[in-house]
PDB file of C-alpha atoms in Angstrom:
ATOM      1  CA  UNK A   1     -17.619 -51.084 -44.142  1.00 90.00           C
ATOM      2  CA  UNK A   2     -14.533 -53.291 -44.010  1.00 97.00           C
ATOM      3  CA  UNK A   3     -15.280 -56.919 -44.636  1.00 98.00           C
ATOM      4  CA  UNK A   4     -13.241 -60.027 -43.476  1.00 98.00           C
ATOM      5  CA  UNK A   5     -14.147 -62.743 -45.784  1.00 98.00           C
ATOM      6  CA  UNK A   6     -12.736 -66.111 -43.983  1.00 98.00           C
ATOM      7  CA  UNK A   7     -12.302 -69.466 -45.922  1.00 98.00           C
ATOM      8  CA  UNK A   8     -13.039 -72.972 -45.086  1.00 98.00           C
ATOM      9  CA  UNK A   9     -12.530 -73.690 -41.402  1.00 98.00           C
ATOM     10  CA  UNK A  10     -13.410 -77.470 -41.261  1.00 97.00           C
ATOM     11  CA  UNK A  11     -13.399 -77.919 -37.345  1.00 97.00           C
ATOM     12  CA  UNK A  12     -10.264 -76.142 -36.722  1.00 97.00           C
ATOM     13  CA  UNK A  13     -11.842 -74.146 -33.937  1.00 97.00           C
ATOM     14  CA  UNK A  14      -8.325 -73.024 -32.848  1.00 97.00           C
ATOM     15  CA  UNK A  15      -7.196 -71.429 -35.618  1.00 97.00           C
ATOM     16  CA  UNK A  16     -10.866 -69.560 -35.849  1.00 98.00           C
ATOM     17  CA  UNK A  17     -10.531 -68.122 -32.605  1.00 98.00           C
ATOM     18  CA  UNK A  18      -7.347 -66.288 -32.821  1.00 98.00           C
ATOM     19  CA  UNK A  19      -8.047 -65.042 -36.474  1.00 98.00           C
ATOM     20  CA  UNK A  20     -11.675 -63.803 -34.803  1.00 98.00           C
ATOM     21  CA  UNK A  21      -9.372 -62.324 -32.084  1.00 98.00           C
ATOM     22  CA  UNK A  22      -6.801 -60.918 -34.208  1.00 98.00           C
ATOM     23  CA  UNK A  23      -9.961 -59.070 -36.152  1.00 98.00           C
ATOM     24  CA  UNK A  24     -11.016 -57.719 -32.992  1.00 97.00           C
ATOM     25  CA  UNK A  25      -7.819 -56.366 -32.167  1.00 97.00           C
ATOM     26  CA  UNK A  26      -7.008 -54.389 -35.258  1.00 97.00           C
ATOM     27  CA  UNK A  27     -10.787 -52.762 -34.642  1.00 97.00           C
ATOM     28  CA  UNK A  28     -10.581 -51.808 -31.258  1.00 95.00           C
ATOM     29  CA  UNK A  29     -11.028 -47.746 -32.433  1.00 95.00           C
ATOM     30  CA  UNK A  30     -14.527 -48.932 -34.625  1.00 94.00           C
ATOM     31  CA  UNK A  31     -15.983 -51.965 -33.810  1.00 92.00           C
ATOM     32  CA  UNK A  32     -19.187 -51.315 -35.209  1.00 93.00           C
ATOM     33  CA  UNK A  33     -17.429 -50.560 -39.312  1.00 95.00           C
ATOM     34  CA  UNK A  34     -16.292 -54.194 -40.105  1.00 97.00           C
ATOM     35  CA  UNK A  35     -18.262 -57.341 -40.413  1.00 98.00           C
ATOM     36  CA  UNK A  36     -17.310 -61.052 -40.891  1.00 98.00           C
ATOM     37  CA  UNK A  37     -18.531 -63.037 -43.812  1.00 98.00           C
ATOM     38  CA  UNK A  38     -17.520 -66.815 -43.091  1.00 98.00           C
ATOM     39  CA  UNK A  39     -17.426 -68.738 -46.990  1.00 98.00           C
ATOM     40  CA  UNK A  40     -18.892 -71.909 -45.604  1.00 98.00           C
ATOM     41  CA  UNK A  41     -17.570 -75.253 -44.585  1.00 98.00           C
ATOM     42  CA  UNK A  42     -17.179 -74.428 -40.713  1.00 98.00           C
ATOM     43  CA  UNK A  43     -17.840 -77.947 -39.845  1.00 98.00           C
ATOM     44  CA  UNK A  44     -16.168 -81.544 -40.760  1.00 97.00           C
ATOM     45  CA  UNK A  45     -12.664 -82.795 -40.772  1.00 96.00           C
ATOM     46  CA  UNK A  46     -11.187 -80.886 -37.782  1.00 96.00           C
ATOM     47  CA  UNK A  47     -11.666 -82.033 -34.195  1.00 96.00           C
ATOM     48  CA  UNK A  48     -13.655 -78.944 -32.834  1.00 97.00           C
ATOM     49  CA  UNK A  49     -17.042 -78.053 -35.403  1.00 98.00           C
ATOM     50  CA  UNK A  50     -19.182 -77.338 -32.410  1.00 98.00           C
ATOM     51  CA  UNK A  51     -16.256 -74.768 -31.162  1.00 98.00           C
ATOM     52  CA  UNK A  52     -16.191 -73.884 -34.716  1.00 98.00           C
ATOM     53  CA  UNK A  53     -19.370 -73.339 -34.457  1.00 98.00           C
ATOM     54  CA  UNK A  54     -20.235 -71.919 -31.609  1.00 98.00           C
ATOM     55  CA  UNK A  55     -17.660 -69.038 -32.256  1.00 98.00           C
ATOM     56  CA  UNK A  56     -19.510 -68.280 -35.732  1.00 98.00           C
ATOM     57  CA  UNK A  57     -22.565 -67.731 -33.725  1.00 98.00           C
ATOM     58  CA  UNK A  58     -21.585 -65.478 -31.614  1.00 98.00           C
ATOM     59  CA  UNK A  59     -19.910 -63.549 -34.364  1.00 98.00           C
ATOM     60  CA  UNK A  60     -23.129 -63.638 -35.905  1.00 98.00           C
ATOM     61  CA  UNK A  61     -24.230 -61.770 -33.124  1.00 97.00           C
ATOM     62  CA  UNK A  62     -22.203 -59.418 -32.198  1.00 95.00           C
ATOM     63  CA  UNK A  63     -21.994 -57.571 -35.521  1.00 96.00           C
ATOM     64  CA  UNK A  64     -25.703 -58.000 -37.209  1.00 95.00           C
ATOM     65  CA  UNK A  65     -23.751 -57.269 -40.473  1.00 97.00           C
ATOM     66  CA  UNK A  66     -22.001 -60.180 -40.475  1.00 98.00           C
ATOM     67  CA  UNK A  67     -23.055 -63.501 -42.605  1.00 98.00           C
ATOM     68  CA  UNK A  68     -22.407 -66.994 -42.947  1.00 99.00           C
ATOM     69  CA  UNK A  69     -22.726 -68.613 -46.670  1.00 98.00           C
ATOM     70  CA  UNK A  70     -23.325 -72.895 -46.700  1.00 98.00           C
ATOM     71  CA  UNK A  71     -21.052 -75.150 -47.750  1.00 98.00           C
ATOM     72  CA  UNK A  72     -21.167 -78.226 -49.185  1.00 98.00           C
ATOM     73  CA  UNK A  73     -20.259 -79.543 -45.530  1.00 98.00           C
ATOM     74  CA  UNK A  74     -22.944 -77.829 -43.776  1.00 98.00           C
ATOM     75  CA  UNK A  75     -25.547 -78.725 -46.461  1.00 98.00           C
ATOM     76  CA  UNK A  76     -24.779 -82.702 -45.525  1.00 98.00           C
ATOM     77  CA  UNK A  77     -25.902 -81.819 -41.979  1.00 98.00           C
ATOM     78  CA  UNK A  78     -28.972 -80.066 -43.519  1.00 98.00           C
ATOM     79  CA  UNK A  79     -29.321 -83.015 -45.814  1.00 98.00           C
ATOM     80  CA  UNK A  80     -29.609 -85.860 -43.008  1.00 98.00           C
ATOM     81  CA  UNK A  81     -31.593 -83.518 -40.357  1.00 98.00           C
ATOM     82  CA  UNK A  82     -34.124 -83.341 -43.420  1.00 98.00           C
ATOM     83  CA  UNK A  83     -34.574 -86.362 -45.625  1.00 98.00           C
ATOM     84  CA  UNK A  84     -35.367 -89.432 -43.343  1.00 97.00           C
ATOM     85  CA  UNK A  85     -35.799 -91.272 -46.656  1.00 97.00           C
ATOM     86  CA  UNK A  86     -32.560 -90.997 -47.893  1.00 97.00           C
ATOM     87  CA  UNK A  87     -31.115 -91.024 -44.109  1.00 97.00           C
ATOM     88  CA  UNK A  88     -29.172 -93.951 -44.687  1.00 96.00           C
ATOM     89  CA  UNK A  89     -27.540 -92.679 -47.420  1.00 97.00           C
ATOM     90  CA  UNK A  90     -26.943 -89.288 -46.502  1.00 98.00           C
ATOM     91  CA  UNK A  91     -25.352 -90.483 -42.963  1.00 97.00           C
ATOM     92  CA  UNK A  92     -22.929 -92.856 -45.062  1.00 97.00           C
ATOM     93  CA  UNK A  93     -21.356 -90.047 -47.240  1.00 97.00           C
ATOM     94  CA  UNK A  94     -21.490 -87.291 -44.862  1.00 98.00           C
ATOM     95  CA  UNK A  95     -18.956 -90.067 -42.526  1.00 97.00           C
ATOM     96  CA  UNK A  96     -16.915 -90.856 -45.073  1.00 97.00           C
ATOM     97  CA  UNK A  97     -16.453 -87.293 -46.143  1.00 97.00           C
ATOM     98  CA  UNK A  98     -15.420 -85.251 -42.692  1.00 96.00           C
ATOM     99  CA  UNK A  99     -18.195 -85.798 -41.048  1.00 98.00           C
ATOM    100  CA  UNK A 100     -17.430 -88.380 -38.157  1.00 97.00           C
ATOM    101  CA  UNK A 101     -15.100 -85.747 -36.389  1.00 97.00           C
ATOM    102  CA  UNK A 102     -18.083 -82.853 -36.864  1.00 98.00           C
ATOM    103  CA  UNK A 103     -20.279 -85.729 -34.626  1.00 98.00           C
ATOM    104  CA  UNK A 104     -17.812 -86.536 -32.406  1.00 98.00           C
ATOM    105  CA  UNK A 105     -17.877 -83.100 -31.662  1.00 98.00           C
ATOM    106  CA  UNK A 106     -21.064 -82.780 -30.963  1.00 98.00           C
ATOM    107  CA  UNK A 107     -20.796 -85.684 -28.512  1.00 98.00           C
ATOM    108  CA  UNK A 108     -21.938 -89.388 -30.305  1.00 97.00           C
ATOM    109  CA  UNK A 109     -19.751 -91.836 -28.599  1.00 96.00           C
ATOM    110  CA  UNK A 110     -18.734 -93.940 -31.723  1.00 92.00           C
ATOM    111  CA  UNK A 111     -17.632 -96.943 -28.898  1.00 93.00           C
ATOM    112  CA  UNK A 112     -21.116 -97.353 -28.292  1.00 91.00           C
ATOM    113  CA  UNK A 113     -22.340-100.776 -30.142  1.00 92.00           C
ATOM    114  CA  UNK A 114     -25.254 -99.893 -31.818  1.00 91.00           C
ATOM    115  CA  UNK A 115     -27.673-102.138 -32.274  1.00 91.00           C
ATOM    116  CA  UNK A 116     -28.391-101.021 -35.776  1.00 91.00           C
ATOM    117  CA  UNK A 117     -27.550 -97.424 -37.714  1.00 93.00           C
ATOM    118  CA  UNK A 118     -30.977 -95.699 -37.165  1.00 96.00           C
ATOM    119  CA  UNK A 119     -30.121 -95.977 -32.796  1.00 96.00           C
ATOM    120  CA  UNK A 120     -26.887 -94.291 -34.147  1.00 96.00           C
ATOM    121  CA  UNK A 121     -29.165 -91.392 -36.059  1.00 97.00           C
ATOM    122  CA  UNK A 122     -30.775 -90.866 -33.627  1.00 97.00           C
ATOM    123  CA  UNK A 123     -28.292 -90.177 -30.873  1.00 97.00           C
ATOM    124  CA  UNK A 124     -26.695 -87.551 -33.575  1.00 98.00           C
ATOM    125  CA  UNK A 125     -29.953 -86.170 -34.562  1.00 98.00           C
ATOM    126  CA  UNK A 126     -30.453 -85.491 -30.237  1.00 98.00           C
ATOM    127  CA  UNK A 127     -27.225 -84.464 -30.158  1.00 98.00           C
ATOM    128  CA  UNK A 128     -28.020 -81.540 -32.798  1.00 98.00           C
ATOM    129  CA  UNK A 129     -31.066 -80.847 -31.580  1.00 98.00           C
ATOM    130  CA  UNK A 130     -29.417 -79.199 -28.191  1.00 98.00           C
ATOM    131  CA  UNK A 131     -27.326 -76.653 -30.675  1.00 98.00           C
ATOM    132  CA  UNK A 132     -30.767 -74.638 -31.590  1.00 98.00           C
ATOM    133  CA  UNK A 133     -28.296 -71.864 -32.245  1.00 98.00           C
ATOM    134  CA  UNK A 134     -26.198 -73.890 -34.375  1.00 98.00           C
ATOM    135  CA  UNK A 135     -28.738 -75.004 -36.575  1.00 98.00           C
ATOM    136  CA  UNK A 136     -30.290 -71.678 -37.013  1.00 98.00           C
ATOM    137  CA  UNK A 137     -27.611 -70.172 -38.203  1.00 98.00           C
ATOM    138  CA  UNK A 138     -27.362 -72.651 -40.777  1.00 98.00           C
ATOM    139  CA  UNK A 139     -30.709 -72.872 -41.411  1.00 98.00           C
ATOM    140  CA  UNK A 140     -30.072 -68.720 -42.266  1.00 98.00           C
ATOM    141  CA  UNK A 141     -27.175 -69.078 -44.039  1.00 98.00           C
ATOM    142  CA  UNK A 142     -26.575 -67.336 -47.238  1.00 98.00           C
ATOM    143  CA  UNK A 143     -25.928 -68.756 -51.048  1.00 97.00           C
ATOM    144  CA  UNK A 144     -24.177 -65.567 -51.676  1.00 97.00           C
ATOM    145  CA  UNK A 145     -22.792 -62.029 -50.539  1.00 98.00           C
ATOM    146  CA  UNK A 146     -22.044 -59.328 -52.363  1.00 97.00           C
ATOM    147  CA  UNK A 147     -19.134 -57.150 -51.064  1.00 97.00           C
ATOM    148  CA  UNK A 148     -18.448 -54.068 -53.554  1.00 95.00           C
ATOM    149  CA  UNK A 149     -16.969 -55.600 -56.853  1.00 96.00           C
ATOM    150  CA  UNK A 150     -16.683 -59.317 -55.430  1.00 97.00           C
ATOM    151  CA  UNK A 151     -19.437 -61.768 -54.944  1.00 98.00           C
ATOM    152  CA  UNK A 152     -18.521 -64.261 -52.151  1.00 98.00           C
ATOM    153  CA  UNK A 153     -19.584 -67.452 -52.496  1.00 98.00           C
ATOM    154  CA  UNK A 154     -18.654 -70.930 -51.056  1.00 98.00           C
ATOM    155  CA  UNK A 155     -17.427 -73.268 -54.037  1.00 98.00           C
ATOM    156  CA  UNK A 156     -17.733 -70.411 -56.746  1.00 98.00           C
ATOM    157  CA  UNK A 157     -19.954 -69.593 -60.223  1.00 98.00           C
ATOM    158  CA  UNK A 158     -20.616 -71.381 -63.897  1.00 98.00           C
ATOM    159  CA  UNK A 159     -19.396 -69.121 -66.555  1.00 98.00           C
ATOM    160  CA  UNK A 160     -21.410 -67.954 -68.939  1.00 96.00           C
ATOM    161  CA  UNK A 161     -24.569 -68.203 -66.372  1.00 96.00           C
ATOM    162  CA  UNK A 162     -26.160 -64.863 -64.753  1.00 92.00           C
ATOM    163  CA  UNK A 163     -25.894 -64.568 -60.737  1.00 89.00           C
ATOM    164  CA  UNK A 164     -29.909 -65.238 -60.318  1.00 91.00           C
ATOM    165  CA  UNK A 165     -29.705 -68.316 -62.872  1.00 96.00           C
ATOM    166  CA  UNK A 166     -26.770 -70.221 -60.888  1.00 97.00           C
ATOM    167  CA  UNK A 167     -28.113 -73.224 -59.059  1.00 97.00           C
ATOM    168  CA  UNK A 168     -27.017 -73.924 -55.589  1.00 96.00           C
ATOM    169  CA  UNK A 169     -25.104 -76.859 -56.379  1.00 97.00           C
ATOM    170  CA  UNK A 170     -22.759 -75.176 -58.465  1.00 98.00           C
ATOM    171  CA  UNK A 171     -22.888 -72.141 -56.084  1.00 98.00           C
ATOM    172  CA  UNK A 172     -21.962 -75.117 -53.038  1.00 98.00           C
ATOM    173  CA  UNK A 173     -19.930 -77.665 -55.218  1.00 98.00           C
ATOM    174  CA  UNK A 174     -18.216 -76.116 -58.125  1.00 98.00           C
ATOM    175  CA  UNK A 175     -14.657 -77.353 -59.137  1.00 98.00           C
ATOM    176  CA  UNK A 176     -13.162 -77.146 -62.525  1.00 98.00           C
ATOM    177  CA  UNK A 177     -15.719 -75.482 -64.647  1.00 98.00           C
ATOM    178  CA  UNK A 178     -15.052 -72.372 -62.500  1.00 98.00           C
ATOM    179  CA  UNK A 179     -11.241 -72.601 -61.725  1.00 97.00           C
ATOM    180  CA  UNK A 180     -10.036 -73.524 -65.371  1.00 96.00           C
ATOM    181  CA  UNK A 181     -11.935 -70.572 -66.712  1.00 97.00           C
ATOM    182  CA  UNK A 182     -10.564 -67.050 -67.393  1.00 95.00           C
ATOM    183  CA  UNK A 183     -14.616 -65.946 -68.289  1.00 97.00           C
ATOM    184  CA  UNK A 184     -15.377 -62.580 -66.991  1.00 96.00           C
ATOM    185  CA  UNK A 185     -17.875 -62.620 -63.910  1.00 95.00           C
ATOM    186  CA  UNK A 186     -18.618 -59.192 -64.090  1.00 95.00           C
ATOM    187  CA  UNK A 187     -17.474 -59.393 -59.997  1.00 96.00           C
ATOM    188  CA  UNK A 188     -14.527 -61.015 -58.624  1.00 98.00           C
ATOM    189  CA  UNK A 189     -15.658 -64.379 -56.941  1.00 98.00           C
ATOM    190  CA  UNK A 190     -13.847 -64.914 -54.110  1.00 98.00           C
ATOM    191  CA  UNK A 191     -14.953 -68.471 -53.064  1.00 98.00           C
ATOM    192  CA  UNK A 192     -13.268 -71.484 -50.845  1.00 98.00           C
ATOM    193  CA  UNK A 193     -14.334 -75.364 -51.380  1.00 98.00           C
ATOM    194  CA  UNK A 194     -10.769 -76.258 -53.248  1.00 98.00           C
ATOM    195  CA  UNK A 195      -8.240 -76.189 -50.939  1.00 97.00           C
ATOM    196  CA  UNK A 196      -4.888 -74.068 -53.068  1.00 96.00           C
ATOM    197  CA  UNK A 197      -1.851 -75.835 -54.644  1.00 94.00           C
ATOM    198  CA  UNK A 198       0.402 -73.129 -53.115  1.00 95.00           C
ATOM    199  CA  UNK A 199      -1.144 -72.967 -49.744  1.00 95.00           C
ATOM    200  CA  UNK A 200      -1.956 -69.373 -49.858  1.00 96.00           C
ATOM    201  CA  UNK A 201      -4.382 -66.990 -50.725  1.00 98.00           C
ATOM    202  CA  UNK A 202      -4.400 -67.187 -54.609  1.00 98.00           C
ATOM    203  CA  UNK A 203      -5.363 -64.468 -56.718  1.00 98.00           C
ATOM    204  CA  UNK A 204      -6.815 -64.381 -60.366  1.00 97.00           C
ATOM    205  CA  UNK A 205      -8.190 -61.986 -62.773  1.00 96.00           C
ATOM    206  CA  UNK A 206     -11.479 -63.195 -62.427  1.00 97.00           C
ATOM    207  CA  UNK A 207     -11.588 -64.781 -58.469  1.00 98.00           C
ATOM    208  CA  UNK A 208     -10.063 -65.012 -55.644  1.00 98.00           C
ATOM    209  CA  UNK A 209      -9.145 -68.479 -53.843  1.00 98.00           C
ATOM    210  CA  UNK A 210      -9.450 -68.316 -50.248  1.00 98.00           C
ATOM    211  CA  UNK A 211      -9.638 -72.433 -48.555  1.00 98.00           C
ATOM    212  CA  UNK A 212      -5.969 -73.102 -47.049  1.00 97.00           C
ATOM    213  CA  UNK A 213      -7.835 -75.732 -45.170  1.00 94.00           C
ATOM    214  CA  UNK A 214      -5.693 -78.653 -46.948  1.00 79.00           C
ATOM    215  CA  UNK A 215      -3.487 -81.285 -44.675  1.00 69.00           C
ATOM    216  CA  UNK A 216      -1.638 -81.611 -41.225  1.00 69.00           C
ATOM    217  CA  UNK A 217      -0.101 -77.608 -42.155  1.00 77.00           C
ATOM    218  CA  UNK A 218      -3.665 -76.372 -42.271  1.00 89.00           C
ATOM    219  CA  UNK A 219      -3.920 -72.270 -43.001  1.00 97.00           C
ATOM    220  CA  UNK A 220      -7.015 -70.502 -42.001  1.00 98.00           C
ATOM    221  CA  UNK A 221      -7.350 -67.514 -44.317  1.00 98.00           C
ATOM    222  CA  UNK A 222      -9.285 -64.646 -44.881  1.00 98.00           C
ATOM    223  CA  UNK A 223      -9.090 -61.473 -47.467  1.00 98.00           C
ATOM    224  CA  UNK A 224     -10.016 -58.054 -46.163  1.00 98.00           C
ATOM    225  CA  UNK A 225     -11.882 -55.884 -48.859  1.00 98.00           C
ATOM    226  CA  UNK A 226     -12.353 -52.382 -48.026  1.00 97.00           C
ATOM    227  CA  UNK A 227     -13.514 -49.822 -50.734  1.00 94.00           C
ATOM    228  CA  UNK A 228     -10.602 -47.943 -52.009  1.00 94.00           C
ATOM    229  CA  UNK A 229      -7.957 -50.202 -50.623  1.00 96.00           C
ATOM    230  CA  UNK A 230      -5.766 -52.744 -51.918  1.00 96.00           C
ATOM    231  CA  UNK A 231      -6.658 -56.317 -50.926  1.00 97.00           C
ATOM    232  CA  UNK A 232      -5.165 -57.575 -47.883  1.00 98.00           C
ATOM    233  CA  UNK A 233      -4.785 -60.969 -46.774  1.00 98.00           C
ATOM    234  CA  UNK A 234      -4.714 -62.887 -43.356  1.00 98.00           C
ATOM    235  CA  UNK A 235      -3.532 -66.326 -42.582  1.00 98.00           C
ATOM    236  CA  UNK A 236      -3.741 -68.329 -39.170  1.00 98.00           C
ATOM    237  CA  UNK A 237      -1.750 -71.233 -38.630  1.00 96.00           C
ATOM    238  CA  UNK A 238      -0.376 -73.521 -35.981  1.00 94.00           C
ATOM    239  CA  UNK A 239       3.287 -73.562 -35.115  1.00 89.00           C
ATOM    240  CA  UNK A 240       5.131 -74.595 -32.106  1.00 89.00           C
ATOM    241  CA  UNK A 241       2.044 -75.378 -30.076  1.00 90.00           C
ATOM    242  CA  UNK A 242       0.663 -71.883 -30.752  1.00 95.00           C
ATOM    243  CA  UNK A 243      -1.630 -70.038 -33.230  1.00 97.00           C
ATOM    244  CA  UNK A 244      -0.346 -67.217 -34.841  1.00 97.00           C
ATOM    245  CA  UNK A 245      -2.393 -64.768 -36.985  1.00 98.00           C
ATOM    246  CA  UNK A 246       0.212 -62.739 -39.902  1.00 97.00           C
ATOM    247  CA  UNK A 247      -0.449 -60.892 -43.056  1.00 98.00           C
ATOM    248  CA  UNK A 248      -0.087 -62.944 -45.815  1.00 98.00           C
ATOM    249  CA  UNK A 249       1.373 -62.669 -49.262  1.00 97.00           C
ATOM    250  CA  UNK A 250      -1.154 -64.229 -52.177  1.00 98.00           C
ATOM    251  CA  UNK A 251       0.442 -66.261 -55.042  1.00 98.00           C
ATOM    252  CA  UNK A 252      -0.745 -64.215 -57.615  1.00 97.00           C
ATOM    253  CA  UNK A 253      -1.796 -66.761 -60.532  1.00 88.00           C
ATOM    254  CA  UNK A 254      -3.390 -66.445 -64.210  1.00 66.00           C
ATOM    255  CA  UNK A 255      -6.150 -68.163 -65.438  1.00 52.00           C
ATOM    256  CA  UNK A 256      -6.275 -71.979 -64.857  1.00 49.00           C
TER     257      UNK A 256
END
């Protein structure tokens, strides 16, 4: 099965929608032999996560095959739905880190004078609440995928540690440790969370960088692994008020 492994969206529903599209398209003969597996961080940031959203849903559905792995991003939604002790808290960072746009979104009028922050909770928490769907999925989503020789994950691994002993915060959160080493996974990681210095899809001997999601040129892009093919990579971006969908070069980096 061919699988379309798509980076860090963050809200930009647009550019989701044609690459989802432009999938479709070059499937047409075989719908039912490729699947979808979305890296995490759909919401935050962007102006559209409930588009976002709603589009990873229903690509949920139509191809049972397909998965969606949890960010960081989505995790903060899971993280204030679920710990009305540390509400306060949670709400704080989760604004000051994408998510005001992701709750906009979903409708909280942020001209409304609250009288204090928990009226403001919970109007977002109602506002959730009508996106059942939305919060399924989540609630579903996957730590990992394994596609062949890669593992897909959201942020990516710790070296030296085995697949079942990685925690989910490194799995979710994972920076340097990870992208500074040249250790041998055993399975390419292909992974999102750090947006690339080049912009594109990079390449390494060990993992593969997929989240273009970085600045006002935002890239959506997404690496298509297919057993006994070469890599191929995807990139949607906005240009001249339209989105177009291209193959993409990688920068093809080494370790570090």
């Amino acid at each position: 099965m061919k699988t379309y492994a798509i980076g860090d969206v963050h809200g930009r529903a647009d550019l989701l929608g044609e690459m989802l599209k432009f999938i479709d398209a070059e499937n047409t003969a075989h719908p039912e032999a490729y699947r979808v597996v979305f890296l995490g961080d759909i919401i935050d940031r962007g102006p559209d996560s409930r588009i976002a959203m709603n589009l990873v849903v229903a690509e949920l559905g139509r191809h049972p095959e397909s998965r969606l792995i949890l960010g960081n991003h989505e995790e903060f939604l899971l993280y204030f739905l679920d710990l009305p002790e540390k509400r306060d808290l949670v709400f704080s960072h989760w604004m000051n880190n994408g998510g005001l746009p992701c709750a906009i979104s979903y409708g909280l009028d942020v001209t409304k004078s609250y009288p204090d922050i928990q009226e403001a909770h919970r109007d977002l928490i109602e506002l959730l609440d009508r996106n059942p769907d939305h919060l399924a999925a989540i609630r579903a989503a996957e730590s990992s995928v394994v596609v062949g020789d890669c593992i897909l994950v959201h942020a990516g691994l710790r070296p030296g540690v085995p697949l079942g002993g990685q925690t989910t915060k490194d799995l979710r959160t994972i920076r340097e440790a990870c992208l500074d080493s040249d250790f041998d996974f055993g399975q390419v990681v292909i992974h999102g969370h750090t947006v690339t210095a080049s912009g594109r899809p990079e390449v390494y001997a060990n993992r593969i960088a997929l989240d273009t999601s970085g600045g006002h040129e935002a890239t959506l892009s997404a690496a298509v692994l297919q057993a006994g093919r070469p890599n191929r990579f995807l990139a949607a971006r906005r240009a001249a008020g339209r989105v177009e969908v291209n193959a993409v070069e990688p920068l093809i980096a080494g370790p570090g």
